[in-house]
Short mmCIF file of C-alpha atoms in Angstrom, two decimals:
data_model
loop_
_atom_site.label_atom_id
_atom_site.label_comp_id
_atom_site.label_asym_id
_atom_site.label_seq_id
_atom_site.Cartn_x
_atom_site.Cartn_y
_atom_site.Cartn_z
CA LEU D 15 -6.72 7.95 -11.31
CA PRO D 16 -8.98 9.86 -8.35
CA GLN D 17 -12.70 9.34 -9.11
CA PRO D 18 -14.48 8.02 -5.83
CA SER D 19 -16.45 11.12 -3.87
CA PRO D 20 -13.85 12.45 -1.22
CA ASN D 21 -14.70 12.39 2.15
CA THR D 22 -13.50 15.65 2.84
CA GLN D 23 -14.73 15.31 6.48
CA GLY D 24 -13.63 12.53 7.30
CA ARG D 25 -15.52 11.10 10.63
CA TYR D 26 -12.47 11.66 12.66
CA ASP D 27 -11.49 14.81 14.39
CA SER D 28 -8.76 17.47 14.25
CA GLY D 29 -7.58 15.71 17.21
CA VAL D 30 -6.55 12.50 15.96
CA ARG D 31 -2.95 12.23 15.17
CA PRO D 32 -2.08 11.41 11.41
CA SER D 33 -1.17 8.24 10.69
CA VAL D 34 -1.15 5.43 7.91
CA ARG D 35 -4.30 2.86 8.60
CA VAL D 36 -4.36 -0.22 6.56
CA VAL D 37 -7.17 -1.89 5.44
CA TYR D 38 -7.83 -5.91 4.19
CA LEU D 39 -11.09 -6.21 2.23
CA ILE D 40 -12.47 -9.26 2.31
CA PRO D 41 -15.00 -9.49 -1.46
CA ALA D 42 -18.58 -11.33 -1.05
CA ASP D 43 -17.61 -15.01 -1.34
CA ARG D 44 -14.35 -14.99 0.33
CA GLU D 45 -13.47 -15.51 3.64
CA PRO D 46 -10.65 -13.69 5.64
CA ARG D 47 -7.20 -15.72 5.16
CA ALA D 48 -4.93 -15.80 8.09
CA ASP D 49 -2.07 -15.99 6.28
CA TYR D 50 -3.14 -12.97 4.38
CA THR D 51 -3.73 -11.14 7.58
CA ARG D 52 -0.37 -12.22 9.38
CA ALA D 53 1.69 -11.07 5.57
CA ILE D 54 -0.15 -7.62 5.97
CA GLY D 55 1.18 -7.05 9.11
CA ASN D 56 4.18 -8.46 8.99
CA ALA D 57 4.69 -6.02 5.80
CA CYS D 58 3.30 -3.35 7.46
CA GLY D 59 5.95 -3.68 10.24
CA HIS D 60 9.14 -4.22 8.20
CA VAL D 61 7.90 -0.85 5.58
CA GLN D 62 7.87 1.07 8.93
CA ARG D 63 11.13 0.36 10.34
CA TRP D 64 12.79 0.48 6.46
CA TYR D 65 11.20 3.77 6.42
CA TRP D 66 12.59 5.01 10.07
CA GLU D 67 16.22 3.88 9.16
CA GLN D 68 15.97 5.75 5.76
CA LEU D 69 15.31 8.92 7.48
CA GLY D 70 17.96 8.56 10.61
CA ARG D 71 16.54 6.62 13.23
CA GLN D 72 14.27 8.83 15.27
CA ARG D 73 10.85 9.58 12.77
CA THR D 74 8.49 7.20 10.62
CA PHE D 75 4.82 6.61 9.53
CA ARG D 76 2.06 5.88 12.16
CA LEU D 77 0.88 2.98 11.81
CA HIS D 78 -2.85 2.96 12.61
CA GLU D 79 -3.95 -0.21 15.35
CA PRO D 80 -5.06 -2.82 14.54
CA PHE D 81 -3.58 -3.21 11.07
CA PRO D 82 -4.31 -4.79 9.08
CA GLU D 83 -8.48 -3.64 9.50
CA ILE D 84 -10.87 -6.10 7.61
CA VAL D 85 -13.81 -4.85 6.26
CA ARG D 86 -16.34 -7.20 4.46
CA MET D 87 -17.31 -6.15 1.22
CA ARG D 88 -20.51 -6.23 0.08
CA HIS D 89 -20.02 -7.25 -3.40
CA PRO D 90 -18.01 -10.68 -5.10
CA GLU D 91 -14.34 -10.75 -6.27
CA ARG D 92 -15.41 -10.59 -9.70
CA TRP D 93 -18.04 -7.44 -9.73
CA PHE D 94 -15.47 -5.12 -8.95
CA SER D 95 -13.31 -5.62 -12.24
CA THR D 96 -16.60 -6.10 -14.62
CA HIS D 97 -19.17 -3.57 -12.76
CA PRO D 98 -19.95 -0.90 -15.86
CA ARG D 99 -18.66 2.68 -14.75
CA PRO D 100 -19.42 5.33 -16.79
CA ALA D 101 -15.01 5.96 -17.23
CA ASN D 102 -12.92 3.66 -19.31
CA ARG D 103 -12.77 -0.10 -18.33
CA THR D 104 -9.32 0.91 -17.30
CA GLN D 105 -10.72 2.33 -14.40
CA TRP D 106 -13.30 0.20 -13.20
CA TYR D 107 -11.44 -1.74 -10.29
CA TRP D 108 -10.44 1.34 -9.10
CA GLU D 109 -13.33 3.34 -8.78
CA ASN D 110 -15.61 0.11 -7.92
CA LEU D 111 -13.17 -1.18 -5.08
CA LEU D 112 -12.80 2.65 -3.84
CA GLY D 113 -16.20 3.79 -4.52
CA GLU D 114 -17.28 0.38 -1.86
CA ALA D 115 -14.33 0.64 0.31
CA PHE D 116 -14.44 4.21 1.39
CA GLU D 117 -18.31 3.85 1.77
CA LEU D 118 -17.66 1.13 4.45
CA THR D 119 -14.76 3.02 6.18
CA GLY D 120 -14.73 6.30 5.80
CA ALA D 121 -11.01 6.89 3.74
CA GLY D 122 -11.37 9.66 1.23
CA PHE D 123 -8.79 11.21 -1.24
CA ASP D 124 -5.85 13.42 0.36
CA ASP D 125 -7.54 13.06 3.93
CA ALA D 126 -6.11 15.20 6.83
CA ALA D 127 -5.64 11.94 9.13
CA HIS D 128 -4.53 8.99 7.41
CA ARG D 129 -2.92 7.92 4.35
CA TRP D 130 -4.67 4.69 3.51
CA VAL D 131 -3.85 1.52 2.46
CA PHE D 132 -5.81 -1.06 0.79
CA TYR D 133 -5.11 -4.46 0.42
CA ALA D 134 -8.27 -6.96 -1.42
CA ASP D 135 -8.60 -10.07 -1.72
CA ALA D 136 -9.70 -9.47 -5.86
CA GLU D 137 -7.57 -9.08 -8.69
CA HIS D 138 -8.02 -6.64 -11.13
CA ASP D 139 -8.38 -7.53 -15.14
CA PRO D 140 -5.07 -6.48 -17.04
CA GLY D 141 -4.49 -3.37 -18.09
CA GLN D 142 -6.72 -1.76 -15.13
CA SER D 143 -5.74 0.54 -12.76
CA VAL D 144 -4.11 0.07 -9.39
CA GLY D 145 -1.55 1.72 -7.20
CA ALA D 146 -1.71 4.73 -5.47
CA ALA D 147 -2.89 8.19 -5.77
CA ALA D 148 -3.86 11.36 -3.27
CA GLY D 149 -3.51 9.80 -0.52
CA VAL D 150 -4.59 6.17 -1.09
CA ALA D 151 -2.80 2.82 -1.95
CA VAL D 152 -5.09 -0.66 -3.95
CA LEU D 153 -3.28 -3.27 -3.81
CA PRO D 154 -4.53 -6.28 -5.10
CA GLU D 155 -4.76 -10.11 -5.02
CA HIS D 156 -1.47 -10.47 -6.44
CA ASP D 157 0.11 -8.44 -3.87
CA LEU D 158 -1.22 -10.89 -1.18
CA VAL D 159 -0.38 -14.05 -2.72
CA GLY D 160 3.42 -12.62 -3.54
CA LEU D 161 3.49 -11.21 0.44
CA ILE D 162 3.02 -15.53 1.48
CA GLY D 163 5.45 -15.95 -0.72
CA ASP D 164 3.97 -17.68 -3.82
CA VAL D 165 3.78 -16.22 -7.29
CA ARG D 166 1.14 -15.54 -9.80
CA PRO D 167 2.13 -16.07 -13.18
CA GLY D 168 3.77 -12.59 -15.21
CA HIS D 169 4.94 -11.72 -10.92
CA LEU D 170 8.42 -11.97 -9.60
CA LYS D 171 8.47 -14.80 -6.90
CA GLY D 172 9.78 -13.32 -3.16
CA ALA D 173 8.22 -11.93 -0.54
CA PRO D 174 10.60 -8.96 -0.02
CA ARG D 175 9.63 -8.21 -3.22
CA TRP D 176 5.88 -7.76 -2.59
CA VAL D 177 7.05 -6.11 0.77
CA GLY D 178 8.82 -3.61 -2.10
CA GLY D 179 5.97 -2.84 -3.51
CA LEU D 180 4.13 -1.74 -0.20
CA GLY D 181 6.90 0.38 0.59
CA HIS D 182 6.81 2.07 -3.05
CA GLU D 183 2.98 2.46 -3.31
CA LEU D 184 3.24 3.79 0.12
CA GLY D 185 5.86 6.28 -0.64
CA HIS D 186 3.05 7.94 -3.72
CA ALA D 187 0.39 7.73 -0.80
CA LEU D 188 2.68 10.03 1.51
CA GLY D 189 3.26 12.09 -2.03
CA LEU D 190 6.67 11.32 -3.52
CA PRO D 191 6.24 11.07 -7.06
CA HIS D 192 8.55 8.53 -9.27
CA PRO D 193 12.24 10.13 -10.25
CA LEU D 194 11.85 12.85 -12.90
CA ALA D 195 15.23 11.91 -14.16
CA CYS D 196 14.13 8.47 -13.97
CA GLU D 197 11.38 8.81 -16.51
CA LYS D 198 13.47 10.29 -18.55
CA ASP D 199 17.07 7.19 -18.31
CA GLY D 200 16.32 4.12 -15.85
CA SER D 201 19.73 3.43 -16.58
CA ARG D 202 21.07 5.97 -13.80
CA PRO D 203 22.31 5.31 -10.77
CA GLU D 204 19.87 6.98 -8.56
CA CYS D 205 16.97 4.32 -10.12
CA GLN D 206 17.46 1.91 -7.63
CA CYS D 207 15.34 3.88 -5.13
CA LEU D 208 12.53 2.68 -3.58
CA MET D 209 10.70 5.32 -5.59
CA TYR D 210 11.69 4.21 -9.43
CA LEU D 211 12.82 0.38 -9.49
CA GLY D 212 14.07 -0.29 -5.92
CA TYR D 213 11.65 -1.89 -4.63
CA VAL D 214 11.97 -4.88 -6.24
CA ARG D 215 15.65 -5.18 -4.35
CA TYR D 216 13.64 -4.61 -1.41
CA PRO D 217 15.14 -4.23 1.70
CA ALA D 218 18.19 -3.56 -0.37
CA THR D 219 16.98 -0.22 -1.82
CA PHE D 220 16.97 3.40 -0.38
CA LEU D 221 15.38 7.28 -0.59
CA LEU D 222 16.81 9.52 -2.34
CA GLU D 223 17.88 12.97 -0.36
CA GLU D 224 15.61 14.72 -2.04
CA GLU D 225 12.67 12.10 -1.08
CA LYS D 226 14.08 12.56 2.38
CA ALA D 227 13.23 16.00 3.31
CA GLN D 228 10.13 15.90 1.66
CA LEU D 229 9.01 13.06 3.96
CA LEU D 230 10.06 14.75 6.77
CA ALA D 231 8.50 17.89 6.08
CA SER D 232 5.02 15.66 6.16
CA PRO D 233 2.32 15.44 9.57
CA PHE D 234 2.45 11.72 8.52
CA ILE D 235 6.10 11.57 9.55
CA ALA D 236 6.67 11.41 13.36
CA PRO D 237 9.32 10.62 16.35
CA ALA D 238 8.58 7.50 16.65
CA SER D 239 10.02 3.94 17.41
CA PRO D 240 9.22 1.62 14.79
CA LEU D 241 6.99 -1.96 15.94
CA ARG D 242 9.97 -4.33 14.60
CA ARG D 243 13.19 -3.74 17.14
CA ARG D 244 15.15 -5.80 14.32
CA PHE D 245 15.15 -5.98 10.34
CA SER D 246 15.94 -9.29 8.28
CA ALA D 247 14.93 -9.98 4.82
CA VAL D 248 14.34 -13.55 5.69
CA ASP D 249 12.21 -12.14 8.48
CA LEU D 250 9.31 -11.48 5.53
CA LEU D 251 8.74 -15.11 5.24
CA ARG D 252 7.78 -15.76 8.40
CA ALA D 253 4.23 -15.70 7.80
CA ARG D 254 3.61 -18.20 6.26
#
């Protein structure tokens, strides 16, 4: 998956506290939507709270403010999935989107200062790669549609599932893999965790003990109070 050149030096000094940066990418032929902006912020606050509860109510990830950051792209929506790249067509969307996003934001793979979440108001073609790798997560247009409670054909309806999708992809960006045992047998009870099938049941899901241990050793998880003091799945629909 990773291909666009990482910005290994970054534009941030070593004194910056590690944090999660969330960016809303706007193609050149679209305008920012207030409902998408609110929904992204709402989802971030919920996922931060959910991780805090799972990690003993003492630690969670820091959110870089403002969130989301709004960034206008240079190319129109369809360009990202259709502009040819040397790689297989399945990688065009990933490489085109991140190549431009990295240039505009200073992001890069395995950034020492930040983990990056890019919500793009641009849809990938069937079979093209999205998701997360090397500290970077990409969530396409249908995730934005889901966050506001609408649905695209072939996808589940309901904002909680799409907030769970953010939690799942952020988990990957923070270094969590799919549980190996679940890759062999998805019917096991532990496979209802966030990092396997549980994201569709969010917030009624969980982290495995080994995942908690891995996160607690990460510089991106630190003593912090979540932005949301109360948690309710019903609140996920208030972005509308």
